[in-house]
Structures are given as structure tokens and as C-alpha cells.
PDB file of C-alpha atoms in Angstrom:
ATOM      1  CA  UNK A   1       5.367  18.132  -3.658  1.00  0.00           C
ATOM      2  CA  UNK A   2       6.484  16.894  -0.119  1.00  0.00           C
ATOM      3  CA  UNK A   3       9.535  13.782  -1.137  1.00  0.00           C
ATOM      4  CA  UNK A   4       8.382  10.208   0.025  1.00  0.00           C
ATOM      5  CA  UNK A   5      10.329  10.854   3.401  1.00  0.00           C
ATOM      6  CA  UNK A   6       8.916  13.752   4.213  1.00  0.00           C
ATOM      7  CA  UNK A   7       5.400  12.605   3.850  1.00  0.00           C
ATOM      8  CA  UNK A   8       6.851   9.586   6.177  1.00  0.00           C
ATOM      9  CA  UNK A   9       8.006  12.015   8.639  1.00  0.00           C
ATOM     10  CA  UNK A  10       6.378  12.083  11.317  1.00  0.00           C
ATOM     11  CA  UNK A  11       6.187  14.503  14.755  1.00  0.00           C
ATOM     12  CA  UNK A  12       6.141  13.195  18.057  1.00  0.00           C
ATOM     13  CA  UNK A  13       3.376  15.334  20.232  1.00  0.00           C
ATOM     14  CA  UNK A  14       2.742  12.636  23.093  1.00  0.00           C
ATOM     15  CA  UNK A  15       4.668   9.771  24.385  1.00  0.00           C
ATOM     16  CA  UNK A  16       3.832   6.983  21.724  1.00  0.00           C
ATOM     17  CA  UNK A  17       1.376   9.645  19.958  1.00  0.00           C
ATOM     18  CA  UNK A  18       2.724  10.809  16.489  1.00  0.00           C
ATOM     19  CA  UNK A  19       1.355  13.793  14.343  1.00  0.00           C
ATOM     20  CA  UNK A  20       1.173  14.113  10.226  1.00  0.00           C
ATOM     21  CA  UNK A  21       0.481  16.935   8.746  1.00  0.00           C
ATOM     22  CA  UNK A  22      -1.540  17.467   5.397  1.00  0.00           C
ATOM     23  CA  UNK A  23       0.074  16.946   2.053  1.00  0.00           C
ATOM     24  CA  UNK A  24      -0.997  18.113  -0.858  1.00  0.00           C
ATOM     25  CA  UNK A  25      -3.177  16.349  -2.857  1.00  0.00           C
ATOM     26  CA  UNK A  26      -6.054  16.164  -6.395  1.00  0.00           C
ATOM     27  CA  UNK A  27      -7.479  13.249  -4.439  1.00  0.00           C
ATOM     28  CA  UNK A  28     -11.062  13.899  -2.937  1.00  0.00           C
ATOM     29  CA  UNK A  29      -9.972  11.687   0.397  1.00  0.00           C
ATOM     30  CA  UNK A  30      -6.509  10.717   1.942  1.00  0.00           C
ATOM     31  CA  UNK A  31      -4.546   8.290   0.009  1.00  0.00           C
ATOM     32  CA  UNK A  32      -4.736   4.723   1.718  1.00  0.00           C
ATOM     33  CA  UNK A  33      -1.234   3.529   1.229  1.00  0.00           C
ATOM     34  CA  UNK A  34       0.060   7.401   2.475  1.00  0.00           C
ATOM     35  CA  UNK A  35      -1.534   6.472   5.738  1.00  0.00           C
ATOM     36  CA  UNK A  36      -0.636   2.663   6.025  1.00  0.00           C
ATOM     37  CA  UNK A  37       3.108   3.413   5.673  1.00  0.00           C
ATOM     38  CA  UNK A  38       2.684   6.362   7.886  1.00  0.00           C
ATOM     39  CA  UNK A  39       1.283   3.940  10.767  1.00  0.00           C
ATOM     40  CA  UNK A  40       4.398   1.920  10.199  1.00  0.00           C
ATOM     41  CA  UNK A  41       6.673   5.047  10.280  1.00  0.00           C
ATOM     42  CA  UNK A  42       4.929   5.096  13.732  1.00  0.00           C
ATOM     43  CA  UNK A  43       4.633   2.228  15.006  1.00  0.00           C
ATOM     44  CA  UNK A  44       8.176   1.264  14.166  1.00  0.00           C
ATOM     45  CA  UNK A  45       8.979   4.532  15.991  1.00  0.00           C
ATOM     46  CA  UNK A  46       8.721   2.721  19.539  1.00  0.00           C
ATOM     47  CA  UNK A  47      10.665  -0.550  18.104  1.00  0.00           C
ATOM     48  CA  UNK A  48      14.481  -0.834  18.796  1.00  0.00           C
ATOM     49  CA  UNK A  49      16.244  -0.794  15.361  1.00  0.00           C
ATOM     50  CA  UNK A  50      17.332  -4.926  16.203  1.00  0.00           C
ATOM     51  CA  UNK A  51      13.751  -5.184  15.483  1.00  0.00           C
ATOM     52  CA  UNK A  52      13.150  -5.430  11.905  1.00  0.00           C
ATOM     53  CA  UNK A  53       9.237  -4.723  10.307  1.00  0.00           C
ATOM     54  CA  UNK A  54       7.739  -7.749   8.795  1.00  0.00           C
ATOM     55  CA  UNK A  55       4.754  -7.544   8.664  1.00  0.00           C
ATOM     56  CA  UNK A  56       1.428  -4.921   8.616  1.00  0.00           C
ATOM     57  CA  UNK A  57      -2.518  -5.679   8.379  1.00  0.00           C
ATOM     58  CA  UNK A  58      -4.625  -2.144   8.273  1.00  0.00           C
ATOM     59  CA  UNK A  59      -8.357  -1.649   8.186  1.00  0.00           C
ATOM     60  CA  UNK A  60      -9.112   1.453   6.143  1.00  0.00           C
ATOM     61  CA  UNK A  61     -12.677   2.576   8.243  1.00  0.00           C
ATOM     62  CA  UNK A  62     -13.398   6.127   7.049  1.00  0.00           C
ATOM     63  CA  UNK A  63     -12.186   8.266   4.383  1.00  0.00           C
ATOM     64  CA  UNK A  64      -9.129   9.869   5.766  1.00  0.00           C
ATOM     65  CA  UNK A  65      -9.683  14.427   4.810  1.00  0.00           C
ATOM     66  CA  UNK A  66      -6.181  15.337   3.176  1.00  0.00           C
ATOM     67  CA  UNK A  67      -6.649  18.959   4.211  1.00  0.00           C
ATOM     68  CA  UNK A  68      -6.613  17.802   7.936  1.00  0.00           C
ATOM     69  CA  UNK A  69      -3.968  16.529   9.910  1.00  0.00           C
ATOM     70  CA  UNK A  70      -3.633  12.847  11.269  1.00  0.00           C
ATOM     71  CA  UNK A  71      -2.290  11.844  15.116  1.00  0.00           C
ATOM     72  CA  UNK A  72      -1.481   7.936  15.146  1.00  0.00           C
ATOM     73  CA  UNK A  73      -1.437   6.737  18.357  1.00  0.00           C
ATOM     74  CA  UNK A  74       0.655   3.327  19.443  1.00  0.00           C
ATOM     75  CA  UNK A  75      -0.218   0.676  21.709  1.00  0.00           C
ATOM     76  CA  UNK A  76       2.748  -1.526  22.770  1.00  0.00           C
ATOM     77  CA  UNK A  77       0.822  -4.565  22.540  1.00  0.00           C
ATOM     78  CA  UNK A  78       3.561  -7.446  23.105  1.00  0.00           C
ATOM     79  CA  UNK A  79       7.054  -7.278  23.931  1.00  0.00           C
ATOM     80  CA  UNK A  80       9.227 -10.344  23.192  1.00  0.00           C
ATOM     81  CA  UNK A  81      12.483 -11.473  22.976  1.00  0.00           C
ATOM     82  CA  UNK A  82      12.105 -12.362  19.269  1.00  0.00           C
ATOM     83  CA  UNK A  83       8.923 -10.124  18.181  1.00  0.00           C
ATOM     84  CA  UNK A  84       7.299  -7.267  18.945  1.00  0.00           C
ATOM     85  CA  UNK A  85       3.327  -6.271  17.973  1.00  0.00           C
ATOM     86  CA  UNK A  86       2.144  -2.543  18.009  1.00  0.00           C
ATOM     87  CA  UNK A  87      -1.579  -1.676  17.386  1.00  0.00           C
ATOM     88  CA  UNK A  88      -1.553   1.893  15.684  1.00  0.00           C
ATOM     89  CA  UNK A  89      -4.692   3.978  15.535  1.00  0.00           C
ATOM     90  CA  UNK A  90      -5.347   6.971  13.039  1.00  0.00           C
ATOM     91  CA  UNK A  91      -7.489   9.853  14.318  1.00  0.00           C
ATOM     92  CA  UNK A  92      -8.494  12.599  12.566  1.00  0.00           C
ATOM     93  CA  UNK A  93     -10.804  15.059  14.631  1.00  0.00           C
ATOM     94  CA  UNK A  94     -11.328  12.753  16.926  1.00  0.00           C
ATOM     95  CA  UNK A  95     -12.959   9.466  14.344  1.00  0.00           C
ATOM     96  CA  UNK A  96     -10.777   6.895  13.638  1.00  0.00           C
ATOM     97  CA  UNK A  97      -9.988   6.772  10.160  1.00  0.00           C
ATOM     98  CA  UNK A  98      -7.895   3.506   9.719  1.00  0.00           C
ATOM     99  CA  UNK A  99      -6.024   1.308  12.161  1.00  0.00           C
ATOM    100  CA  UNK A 100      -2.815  -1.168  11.787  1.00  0.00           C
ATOM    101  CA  UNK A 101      -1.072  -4.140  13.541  1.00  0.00           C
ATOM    102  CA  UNK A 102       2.719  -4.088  12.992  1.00  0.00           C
ATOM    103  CA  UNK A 103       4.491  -6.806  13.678  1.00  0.00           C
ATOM    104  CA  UNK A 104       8.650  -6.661  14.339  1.00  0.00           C
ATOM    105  CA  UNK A 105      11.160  -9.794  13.982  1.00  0.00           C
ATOM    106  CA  UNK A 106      14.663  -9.732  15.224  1.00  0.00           C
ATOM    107  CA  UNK A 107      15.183 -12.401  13.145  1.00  0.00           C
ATOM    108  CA  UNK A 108      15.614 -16.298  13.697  1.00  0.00           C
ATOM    109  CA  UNK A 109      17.818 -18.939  11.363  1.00  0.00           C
ATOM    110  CA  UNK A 110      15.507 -21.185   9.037  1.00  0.00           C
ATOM    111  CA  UNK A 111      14.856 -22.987   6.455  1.00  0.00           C
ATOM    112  CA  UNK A 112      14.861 -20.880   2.755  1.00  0.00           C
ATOM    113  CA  UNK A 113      12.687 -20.895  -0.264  1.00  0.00           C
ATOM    114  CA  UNK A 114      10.669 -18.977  -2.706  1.00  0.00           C
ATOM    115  CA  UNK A 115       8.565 -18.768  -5.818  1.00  0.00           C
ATOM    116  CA  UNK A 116      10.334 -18.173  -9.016  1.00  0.00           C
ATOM    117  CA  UNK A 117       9.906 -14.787 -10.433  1.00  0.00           C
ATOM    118  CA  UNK A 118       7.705 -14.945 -13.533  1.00  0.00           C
ATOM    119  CA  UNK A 119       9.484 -14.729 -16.958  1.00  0.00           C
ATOM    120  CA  UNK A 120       9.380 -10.874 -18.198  1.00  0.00           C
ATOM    121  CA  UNK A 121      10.873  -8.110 -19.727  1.00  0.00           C
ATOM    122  CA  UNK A 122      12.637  -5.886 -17.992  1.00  0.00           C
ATOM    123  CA  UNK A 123      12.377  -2.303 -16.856  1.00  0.00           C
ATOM    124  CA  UNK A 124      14.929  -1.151 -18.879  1.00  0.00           C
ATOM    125  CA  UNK A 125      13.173  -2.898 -22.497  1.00  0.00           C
ATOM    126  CA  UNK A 126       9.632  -0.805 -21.481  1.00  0.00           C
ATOM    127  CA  UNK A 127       9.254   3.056 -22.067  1.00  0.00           C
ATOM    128  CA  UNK A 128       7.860   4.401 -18.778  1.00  0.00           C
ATOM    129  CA  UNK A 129       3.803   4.134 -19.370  1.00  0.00           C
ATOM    130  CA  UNK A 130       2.471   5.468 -15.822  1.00  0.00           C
ATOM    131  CA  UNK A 131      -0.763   3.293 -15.746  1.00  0.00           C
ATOM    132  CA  UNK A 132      -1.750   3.090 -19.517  1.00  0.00           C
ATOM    133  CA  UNK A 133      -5.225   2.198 -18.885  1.00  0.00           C
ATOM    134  CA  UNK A 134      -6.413   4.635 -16.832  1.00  0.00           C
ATOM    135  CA  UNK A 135      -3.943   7.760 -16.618  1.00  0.00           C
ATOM    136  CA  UNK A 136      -6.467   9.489 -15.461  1.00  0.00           C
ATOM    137  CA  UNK A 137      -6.056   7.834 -12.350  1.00  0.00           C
ATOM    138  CA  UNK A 138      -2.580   9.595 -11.520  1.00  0.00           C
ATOM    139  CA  UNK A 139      -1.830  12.245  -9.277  1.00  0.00           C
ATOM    140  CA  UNK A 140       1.060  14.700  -8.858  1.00  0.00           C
ATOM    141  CA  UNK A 141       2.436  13.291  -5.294  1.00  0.00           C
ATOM    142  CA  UNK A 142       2.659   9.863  -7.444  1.00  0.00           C
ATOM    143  CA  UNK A 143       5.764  11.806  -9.788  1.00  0.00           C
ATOM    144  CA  UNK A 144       8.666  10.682  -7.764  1.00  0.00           C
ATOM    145  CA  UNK A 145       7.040   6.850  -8.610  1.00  0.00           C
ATOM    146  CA  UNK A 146       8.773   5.362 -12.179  1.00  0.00           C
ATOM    147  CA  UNK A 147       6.268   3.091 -13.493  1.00  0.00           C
ATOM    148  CA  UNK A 148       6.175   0.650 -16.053  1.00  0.00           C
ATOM    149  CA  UNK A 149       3.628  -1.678 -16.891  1.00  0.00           C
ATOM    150  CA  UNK A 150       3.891  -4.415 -18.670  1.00  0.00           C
ATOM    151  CA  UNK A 151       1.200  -5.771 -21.769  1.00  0.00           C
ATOM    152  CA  UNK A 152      -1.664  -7.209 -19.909  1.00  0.00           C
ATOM    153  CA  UNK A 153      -2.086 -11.538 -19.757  1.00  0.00           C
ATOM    154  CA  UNK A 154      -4.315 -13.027 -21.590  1.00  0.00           C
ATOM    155  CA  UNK A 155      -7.020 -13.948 -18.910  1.00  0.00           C
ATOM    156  CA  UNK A 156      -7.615 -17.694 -17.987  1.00  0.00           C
ATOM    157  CA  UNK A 157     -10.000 -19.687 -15.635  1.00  0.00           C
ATOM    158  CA  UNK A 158      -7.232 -19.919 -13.158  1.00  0.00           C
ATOM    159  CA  UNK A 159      -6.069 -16.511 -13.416  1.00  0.00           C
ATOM    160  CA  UNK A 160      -8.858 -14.088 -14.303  1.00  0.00           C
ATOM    161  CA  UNK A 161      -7.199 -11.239 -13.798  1.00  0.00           C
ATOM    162  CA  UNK A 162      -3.671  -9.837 -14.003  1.00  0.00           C
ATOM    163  CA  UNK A 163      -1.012  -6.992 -14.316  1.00  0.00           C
ATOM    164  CA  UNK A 164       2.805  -7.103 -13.599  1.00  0.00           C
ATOM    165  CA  UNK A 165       4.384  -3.741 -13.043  1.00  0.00           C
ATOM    166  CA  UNK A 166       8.356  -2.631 -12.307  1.00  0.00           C
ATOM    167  CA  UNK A 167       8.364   0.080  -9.813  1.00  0.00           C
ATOM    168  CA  UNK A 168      10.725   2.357  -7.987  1.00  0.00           C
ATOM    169  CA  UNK A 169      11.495   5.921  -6.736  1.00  0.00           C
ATOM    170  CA  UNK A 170      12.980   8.232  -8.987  1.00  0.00           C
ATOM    171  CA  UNK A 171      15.633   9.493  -6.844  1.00  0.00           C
ATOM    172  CA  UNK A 172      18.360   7.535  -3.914  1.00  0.00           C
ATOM    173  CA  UNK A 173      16.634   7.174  -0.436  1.00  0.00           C
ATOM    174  CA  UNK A 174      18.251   7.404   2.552  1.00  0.00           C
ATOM    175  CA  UNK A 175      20.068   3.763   3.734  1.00  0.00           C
ATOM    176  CA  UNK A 176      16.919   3.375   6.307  1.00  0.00           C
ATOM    177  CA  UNK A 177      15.308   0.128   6.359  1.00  0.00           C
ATOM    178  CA  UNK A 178      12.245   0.910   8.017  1.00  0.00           C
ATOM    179  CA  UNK A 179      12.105   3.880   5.196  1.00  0.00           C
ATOM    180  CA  UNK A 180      12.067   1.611   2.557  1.00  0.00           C
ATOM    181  CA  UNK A 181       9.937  -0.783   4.146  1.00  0.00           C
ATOM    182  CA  UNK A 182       7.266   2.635   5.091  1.00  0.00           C
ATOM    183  CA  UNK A 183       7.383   3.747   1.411  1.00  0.00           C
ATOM    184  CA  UNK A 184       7.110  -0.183  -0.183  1.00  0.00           C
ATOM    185  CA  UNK A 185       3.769   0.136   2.083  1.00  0.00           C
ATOM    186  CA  UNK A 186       2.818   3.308   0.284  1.00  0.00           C
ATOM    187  CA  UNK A 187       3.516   2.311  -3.072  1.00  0.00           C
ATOM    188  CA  UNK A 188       1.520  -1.097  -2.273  1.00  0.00           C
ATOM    189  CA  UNK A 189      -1.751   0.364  -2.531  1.00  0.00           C
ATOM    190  CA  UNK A 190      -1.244   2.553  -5.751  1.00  0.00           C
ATOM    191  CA  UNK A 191      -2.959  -0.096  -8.472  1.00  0.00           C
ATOM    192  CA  UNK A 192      -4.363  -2.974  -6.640  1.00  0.00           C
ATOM    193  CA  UNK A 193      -8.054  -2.199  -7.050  1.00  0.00           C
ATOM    194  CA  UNK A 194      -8.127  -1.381 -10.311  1.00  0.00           C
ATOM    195  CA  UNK A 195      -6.825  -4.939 -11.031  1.00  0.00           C
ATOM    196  CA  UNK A 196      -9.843  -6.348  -9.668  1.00  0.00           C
ATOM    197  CA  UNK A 197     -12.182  -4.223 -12.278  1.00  0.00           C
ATOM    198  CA  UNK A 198      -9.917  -4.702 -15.464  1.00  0.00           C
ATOM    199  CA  UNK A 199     -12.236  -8.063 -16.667  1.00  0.00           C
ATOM    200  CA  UNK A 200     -15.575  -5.896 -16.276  1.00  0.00           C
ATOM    201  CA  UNK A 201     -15.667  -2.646 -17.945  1.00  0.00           C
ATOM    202  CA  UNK A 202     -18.851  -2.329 -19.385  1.00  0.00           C
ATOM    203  CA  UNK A 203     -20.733  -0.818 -15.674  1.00  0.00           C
ATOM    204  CA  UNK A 204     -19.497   1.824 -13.216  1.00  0.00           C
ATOM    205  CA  UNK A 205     -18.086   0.580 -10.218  1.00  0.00           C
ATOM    206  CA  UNK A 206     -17.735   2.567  -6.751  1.00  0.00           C
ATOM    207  CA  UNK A 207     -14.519   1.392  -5.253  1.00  0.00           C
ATOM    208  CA  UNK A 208     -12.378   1.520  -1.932  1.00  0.00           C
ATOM    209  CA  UNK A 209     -10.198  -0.030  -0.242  1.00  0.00           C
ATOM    210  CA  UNK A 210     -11.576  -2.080   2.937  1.00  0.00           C
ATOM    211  CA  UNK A 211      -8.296  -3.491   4.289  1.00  0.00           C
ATOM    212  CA  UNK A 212      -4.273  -4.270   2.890  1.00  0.00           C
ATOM    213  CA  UNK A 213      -1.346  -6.542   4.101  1.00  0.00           C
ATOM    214  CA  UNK A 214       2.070  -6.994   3.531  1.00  0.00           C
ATOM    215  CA  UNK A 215       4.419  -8.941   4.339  1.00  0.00           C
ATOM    216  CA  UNK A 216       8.641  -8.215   3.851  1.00  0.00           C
ATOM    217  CA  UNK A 217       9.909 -10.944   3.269  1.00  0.00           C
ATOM    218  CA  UNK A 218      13.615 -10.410   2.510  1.00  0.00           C
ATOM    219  CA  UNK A 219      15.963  -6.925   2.176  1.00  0.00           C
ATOM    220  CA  UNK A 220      15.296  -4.625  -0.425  1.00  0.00           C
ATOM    221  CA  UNK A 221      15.436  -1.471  -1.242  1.00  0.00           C
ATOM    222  CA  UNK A 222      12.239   1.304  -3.156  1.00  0.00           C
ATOM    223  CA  UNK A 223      14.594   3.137  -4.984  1.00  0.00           C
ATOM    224  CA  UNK A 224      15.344   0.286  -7.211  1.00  0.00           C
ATOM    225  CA  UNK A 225      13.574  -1.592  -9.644  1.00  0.00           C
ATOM    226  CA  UNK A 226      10.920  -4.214  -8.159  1.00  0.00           C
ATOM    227  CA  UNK A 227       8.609  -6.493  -9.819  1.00  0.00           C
ATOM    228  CA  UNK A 228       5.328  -6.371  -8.806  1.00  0.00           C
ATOM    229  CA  UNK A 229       3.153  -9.094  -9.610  1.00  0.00           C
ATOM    230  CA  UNK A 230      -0.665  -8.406  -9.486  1.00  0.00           C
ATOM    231  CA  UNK A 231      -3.375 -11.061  -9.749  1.00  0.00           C
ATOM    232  CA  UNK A 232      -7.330 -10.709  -8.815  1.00  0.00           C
ATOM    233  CA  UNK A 233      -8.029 -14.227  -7.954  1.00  0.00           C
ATOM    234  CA  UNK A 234     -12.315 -13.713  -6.676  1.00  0.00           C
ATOM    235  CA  UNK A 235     -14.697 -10.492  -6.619  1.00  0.00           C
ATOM    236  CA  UNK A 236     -18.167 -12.079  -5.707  1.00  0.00           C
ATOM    237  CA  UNK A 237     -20.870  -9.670  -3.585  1.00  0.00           C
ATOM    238  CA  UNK A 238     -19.367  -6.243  -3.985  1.00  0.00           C
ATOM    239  CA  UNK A 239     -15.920  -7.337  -2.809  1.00  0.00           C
ATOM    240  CA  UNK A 240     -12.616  -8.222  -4.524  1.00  0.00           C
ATOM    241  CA  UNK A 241      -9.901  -9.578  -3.341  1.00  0.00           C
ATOM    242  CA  UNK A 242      -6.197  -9.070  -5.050  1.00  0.00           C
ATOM    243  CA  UNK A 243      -2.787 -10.251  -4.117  1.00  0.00           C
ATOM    244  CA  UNK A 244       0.244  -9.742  -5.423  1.00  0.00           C
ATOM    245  CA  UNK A 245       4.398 -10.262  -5.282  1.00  0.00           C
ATOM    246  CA  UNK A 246       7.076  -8.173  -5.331  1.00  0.00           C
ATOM    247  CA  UNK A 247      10.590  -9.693  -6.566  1.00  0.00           C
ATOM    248  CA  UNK A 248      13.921  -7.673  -7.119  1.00  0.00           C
ATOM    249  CA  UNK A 249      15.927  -7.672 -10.189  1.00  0.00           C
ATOM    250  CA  UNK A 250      17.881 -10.345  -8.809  1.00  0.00           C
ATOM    251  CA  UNK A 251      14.520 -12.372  -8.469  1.00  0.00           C
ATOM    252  CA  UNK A 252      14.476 -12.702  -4.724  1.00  0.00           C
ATOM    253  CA  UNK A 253      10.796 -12.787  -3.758  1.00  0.00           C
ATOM    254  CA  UNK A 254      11.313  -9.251  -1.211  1.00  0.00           C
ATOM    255  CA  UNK A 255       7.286  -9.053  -0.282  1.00  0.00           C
ATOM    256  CA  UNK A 256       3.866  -9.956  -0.493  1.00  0.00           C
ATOM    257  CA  UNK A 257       0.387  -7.935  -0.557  1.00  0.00           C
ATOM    258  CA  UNK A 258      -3.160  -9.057  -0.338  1.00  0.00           C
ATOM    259  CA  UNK A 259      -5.782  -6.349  -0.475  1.00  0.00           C
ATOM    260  CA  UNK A 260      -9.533  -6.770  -0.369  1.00  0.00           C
ATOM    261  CA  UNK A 261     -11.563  -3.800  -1.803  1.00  0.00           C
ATOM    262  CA  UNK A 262     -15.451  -3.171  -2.100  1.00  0.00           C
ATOM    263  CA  UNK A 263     -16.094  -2.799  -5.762  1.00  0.00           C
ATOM    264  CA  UNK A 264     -19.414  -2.544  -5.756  1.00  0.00           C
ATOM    265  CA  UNK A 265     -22.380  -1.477  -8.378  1.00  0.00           C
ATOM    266  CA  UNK A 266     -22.561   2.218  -8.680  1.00  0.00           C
ATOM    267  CA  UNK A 267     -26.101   2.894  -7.816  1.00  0.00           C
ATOM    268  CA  UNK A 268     -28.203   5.749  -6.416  1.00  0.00           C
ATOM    269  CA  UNK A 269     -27.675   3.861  -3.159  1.00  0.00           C
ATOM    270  CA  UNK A 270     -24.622   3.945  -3.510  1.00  0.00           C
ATOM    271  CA  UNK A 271     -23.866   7.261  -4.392  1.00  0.00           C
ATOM    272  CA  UNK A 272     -25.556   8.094  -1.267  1.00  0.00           C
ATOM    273  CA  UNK A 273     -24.060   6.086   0.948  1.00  0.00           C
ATOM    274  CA  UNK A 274     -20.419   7.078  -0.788  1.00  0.00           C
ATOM    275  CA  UNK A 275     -22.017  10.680   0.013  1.00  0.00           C
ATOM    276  CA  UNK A 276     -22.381   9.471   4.072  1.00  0.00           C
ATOM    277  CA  UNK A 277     -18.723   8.530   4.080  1.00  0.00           C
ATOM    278  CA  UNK A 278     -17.356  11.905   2.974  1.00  0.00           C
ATOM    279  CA  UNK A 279     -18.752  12.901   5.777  1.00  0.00           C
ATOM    280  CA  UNK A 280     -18.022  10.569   8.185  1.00  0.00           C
ATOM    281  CA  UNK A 281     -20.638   8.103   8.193  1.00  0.00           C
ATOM    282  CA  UNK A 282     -20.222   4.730   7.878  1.00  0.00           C
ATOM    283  CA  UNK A 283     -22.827   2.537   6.576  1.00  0.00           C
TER     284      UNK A 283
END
């Protein structure tokens, strides 16, 4: 399987027009977080380096085809002397497939604080458990991802649902932080819908992902261990909404995510309309 920067790696075809090809995949439609951090790779691709990322809001429109490859194209949509906003599109055959606002800080002094990092074990007291209720759900391009969940918390009226996961890539990346920041992106999006679904078991559910932020906070790095906090605070109407934090060993709050998802009944109507997407219709 293609390593994490690889499947960030991106070829430059026209001037601010970037080309990825397919990677190999069990997954009946492109991976959302592979093309969220490949936007940023992008995107951050027309920044100067002074310029770090920190921030990124995508719209996932149609399922992406993994046997196809995807062109993002960047609009330089402001220029200033402390940040700088691209607007990325992904096309695939001409549809656009999912689009992203990246926003670059050089960096200003400020004021500092954070939310403590919740009380739990750490990586190194957990066995490596991939997702341990629903391995199913893991794919071969996810290998080079160590995962360890934690025991699920007891649900409560404030906090319905929740998972807390440590997280990092197998192997040393390159000292890139706009790699790290691309492949945080990626990782993002591996488990955050299934939150959303843990308190409800009993009836199928079609899912996807509708849109997914993050913010970087402070530095870090993906190849070593990070906290990631998961929490589905509302689904009402077919939608749920999940956020979550990511702290580093040191328990410096690094990023946040928010992700709302359609998690919908699975009815015949929906099966059909889930039918109209695979082929490129939208609802």
C-alpha cells in the first residue's frame, strides 16, 4: 500500500491545478479524510512555508470513485499580511466531488489557554485493539495507523455518546509540518461517524459524511501518540453531529474536529437514493 506521504503527494499539471492518482482501496467510494488532507496538501502548495495551516472546513458532495483520479484546483482567495484563504475544488471527470477552505496564519503573539486533557490510560497500558467494535470496518491502507481504543464511557444526559482513542503512524515521517498537519486531516475522519451510531444499535443506519473541520491548534507531530477525544453531542432528523479533541502526550490540546454526518434510516428510499449517488446523483 502507497505510505501516508505518498498518498499526500500530489502532481502539479496546471498552474494552481494539482493531480492524485488512485490508491488502492476495499472501500466502495473514496475515503473522505484521503481527500480532505489531499486538498490541504494542495492548497498549502501555493502558501509560502511562513504561512502555517490552521485551519480547514470541506463539504464532501459526491462520492469520490477510488479507481479514478482526482485534479484539485486552487483559488487564491485572500492574500494578507497575517493570513492567507485558498478555496480548493475536487473534480473527478469533470463533477465536483468535495470542496475545502484552507485557511494559513503566520502567526501573531496572544493570550494562552486550553482544556485539560481528560484523565486516561495511556497508549502504552492498552494492547493495540484497531476499532474493537466494528473491525469490520478496517481497511488495508488504514495498517500504517496504530490504534488503541480505550473502554467505552458510561453514557450520560450530558454526554450521550463517547470514545477516546490514542493514535499515530507506525513509522517516522518526514520533519514537514504541513505533512503532519495533511495526514492529522486524514486520520480525522477514520471513526467519527460511527461515534454518532454507538447509543442505537438495534436498526440499520445508511451513513456519510456531509462535511468535517479542523482546527491545529498548536505543533505536533502524527507519528506520535495523540489523544483523540470523541463525543456525539445531537443526531436529530437523519443528521449527527460529532466533535472531538486531540491532545499530545504532554497534554497540550494540538487540534480540534467537528464533523456532521447523515445517519439516516436505512430504507428502500434510501437504498435508492444511496444507489443515485454511486452514480453521481445527488438527491
Amino acid at each position: 500500500m502507497p505510505s501516508i506521504d505518498e498518498v499526500l503527494g500530489l502532481r502539479e499539471i496546471a498552474p494552481a491545478t494539482f493531480r492524485a492518482d488512485p490508491v488502492p482501496t476495499e472501500m466502495e467510494r473514496t475515503f473522505g479524510g484521503q481527500v480532505a488532507g489531499q486538498a490541504l496538501s494542495a492548497a498549502a502548495r501555493t502558501v509560502p512555508p511562513e504561512f502555517g495551516v490552521h485551519s480547514v472546513h470541506g463539504h464532501f458532495l459526491r462520492p469520490g470513485r477510488p479507481l479514478d483520479p482526482t485534479d484539485y484546483r486552487v483559488d487564491a482567495v485572500r492574500d494578507g499580511g497575517s493570513f492567507r484563504t485558498r478555496y480548493v475544488t475536487a473534480v473527478q471527470d469533470g463533477e465536483t466531488v468535495f470542496t475545502l477552505t484552507a485557511s494559513f496564519h503566520r502567526g501573531d503573539d496572544g493570550y494562552t489557554h486550553q482544556a485539560a486533557m481528560p484523565a486516561t490510560a495511556g497508549p502504552e497500558e492498552i494492547a493495540e485493539n484497531g476499532r474493537p467494535w466494528a473491525a469490520w470496518y478496517d481497511f488495508p491502507e488504514w495498517d500504517d495507523w496504530e490504534r488503541r481504543w480505550l473502554p467505552a464511557d458510561e453514557a450520560t444526559p450530558d454526554v450521550p455518546s463517547r470514545r477516546r482513542l490514542w493514535i499515530r503512524h507506525r513509522t517516522p515521517l518526514p520533519d514537514d509540518p504541513v505533512l503532519h498537519a495533511c495526514a492529522l486531516t486524514y486520520c480525522s475522519d477514520m471513526a467519527l461517524l460511527d461515534i454518532a451510531v454507538l447509543p442505537h444499535p438495534d436498526r440499520p443506519i445508511q451513513g456519510a459524511s456531509l462535511d468535517h473541520a479542523v482546527w491545529f491548534l498548536r505543533p505536533f507531530r502524527v507519528d506520535e501518540w495523540l489523544l483523540f477525544d470523541q463525543v456525539s453531542p445531537s443526531s436529530e432528523s437523519g443528521r449527527a453531529l460529532i466533535q472531538g479533541q486531540i491532545f499530545d502526550t504532554a497534554g497540550r490540546l494540538v487540534a480540534a474536529v467537528a464533523q456532521e454526518g447523515m445517519v439516516r434510516f436505512h430504507t428502500e428510499r434510501a437504498a435508492a437514493v444511496g444507489a443515485g449517488r454511486a452514480e453521481g446523483r445527488a438527491e
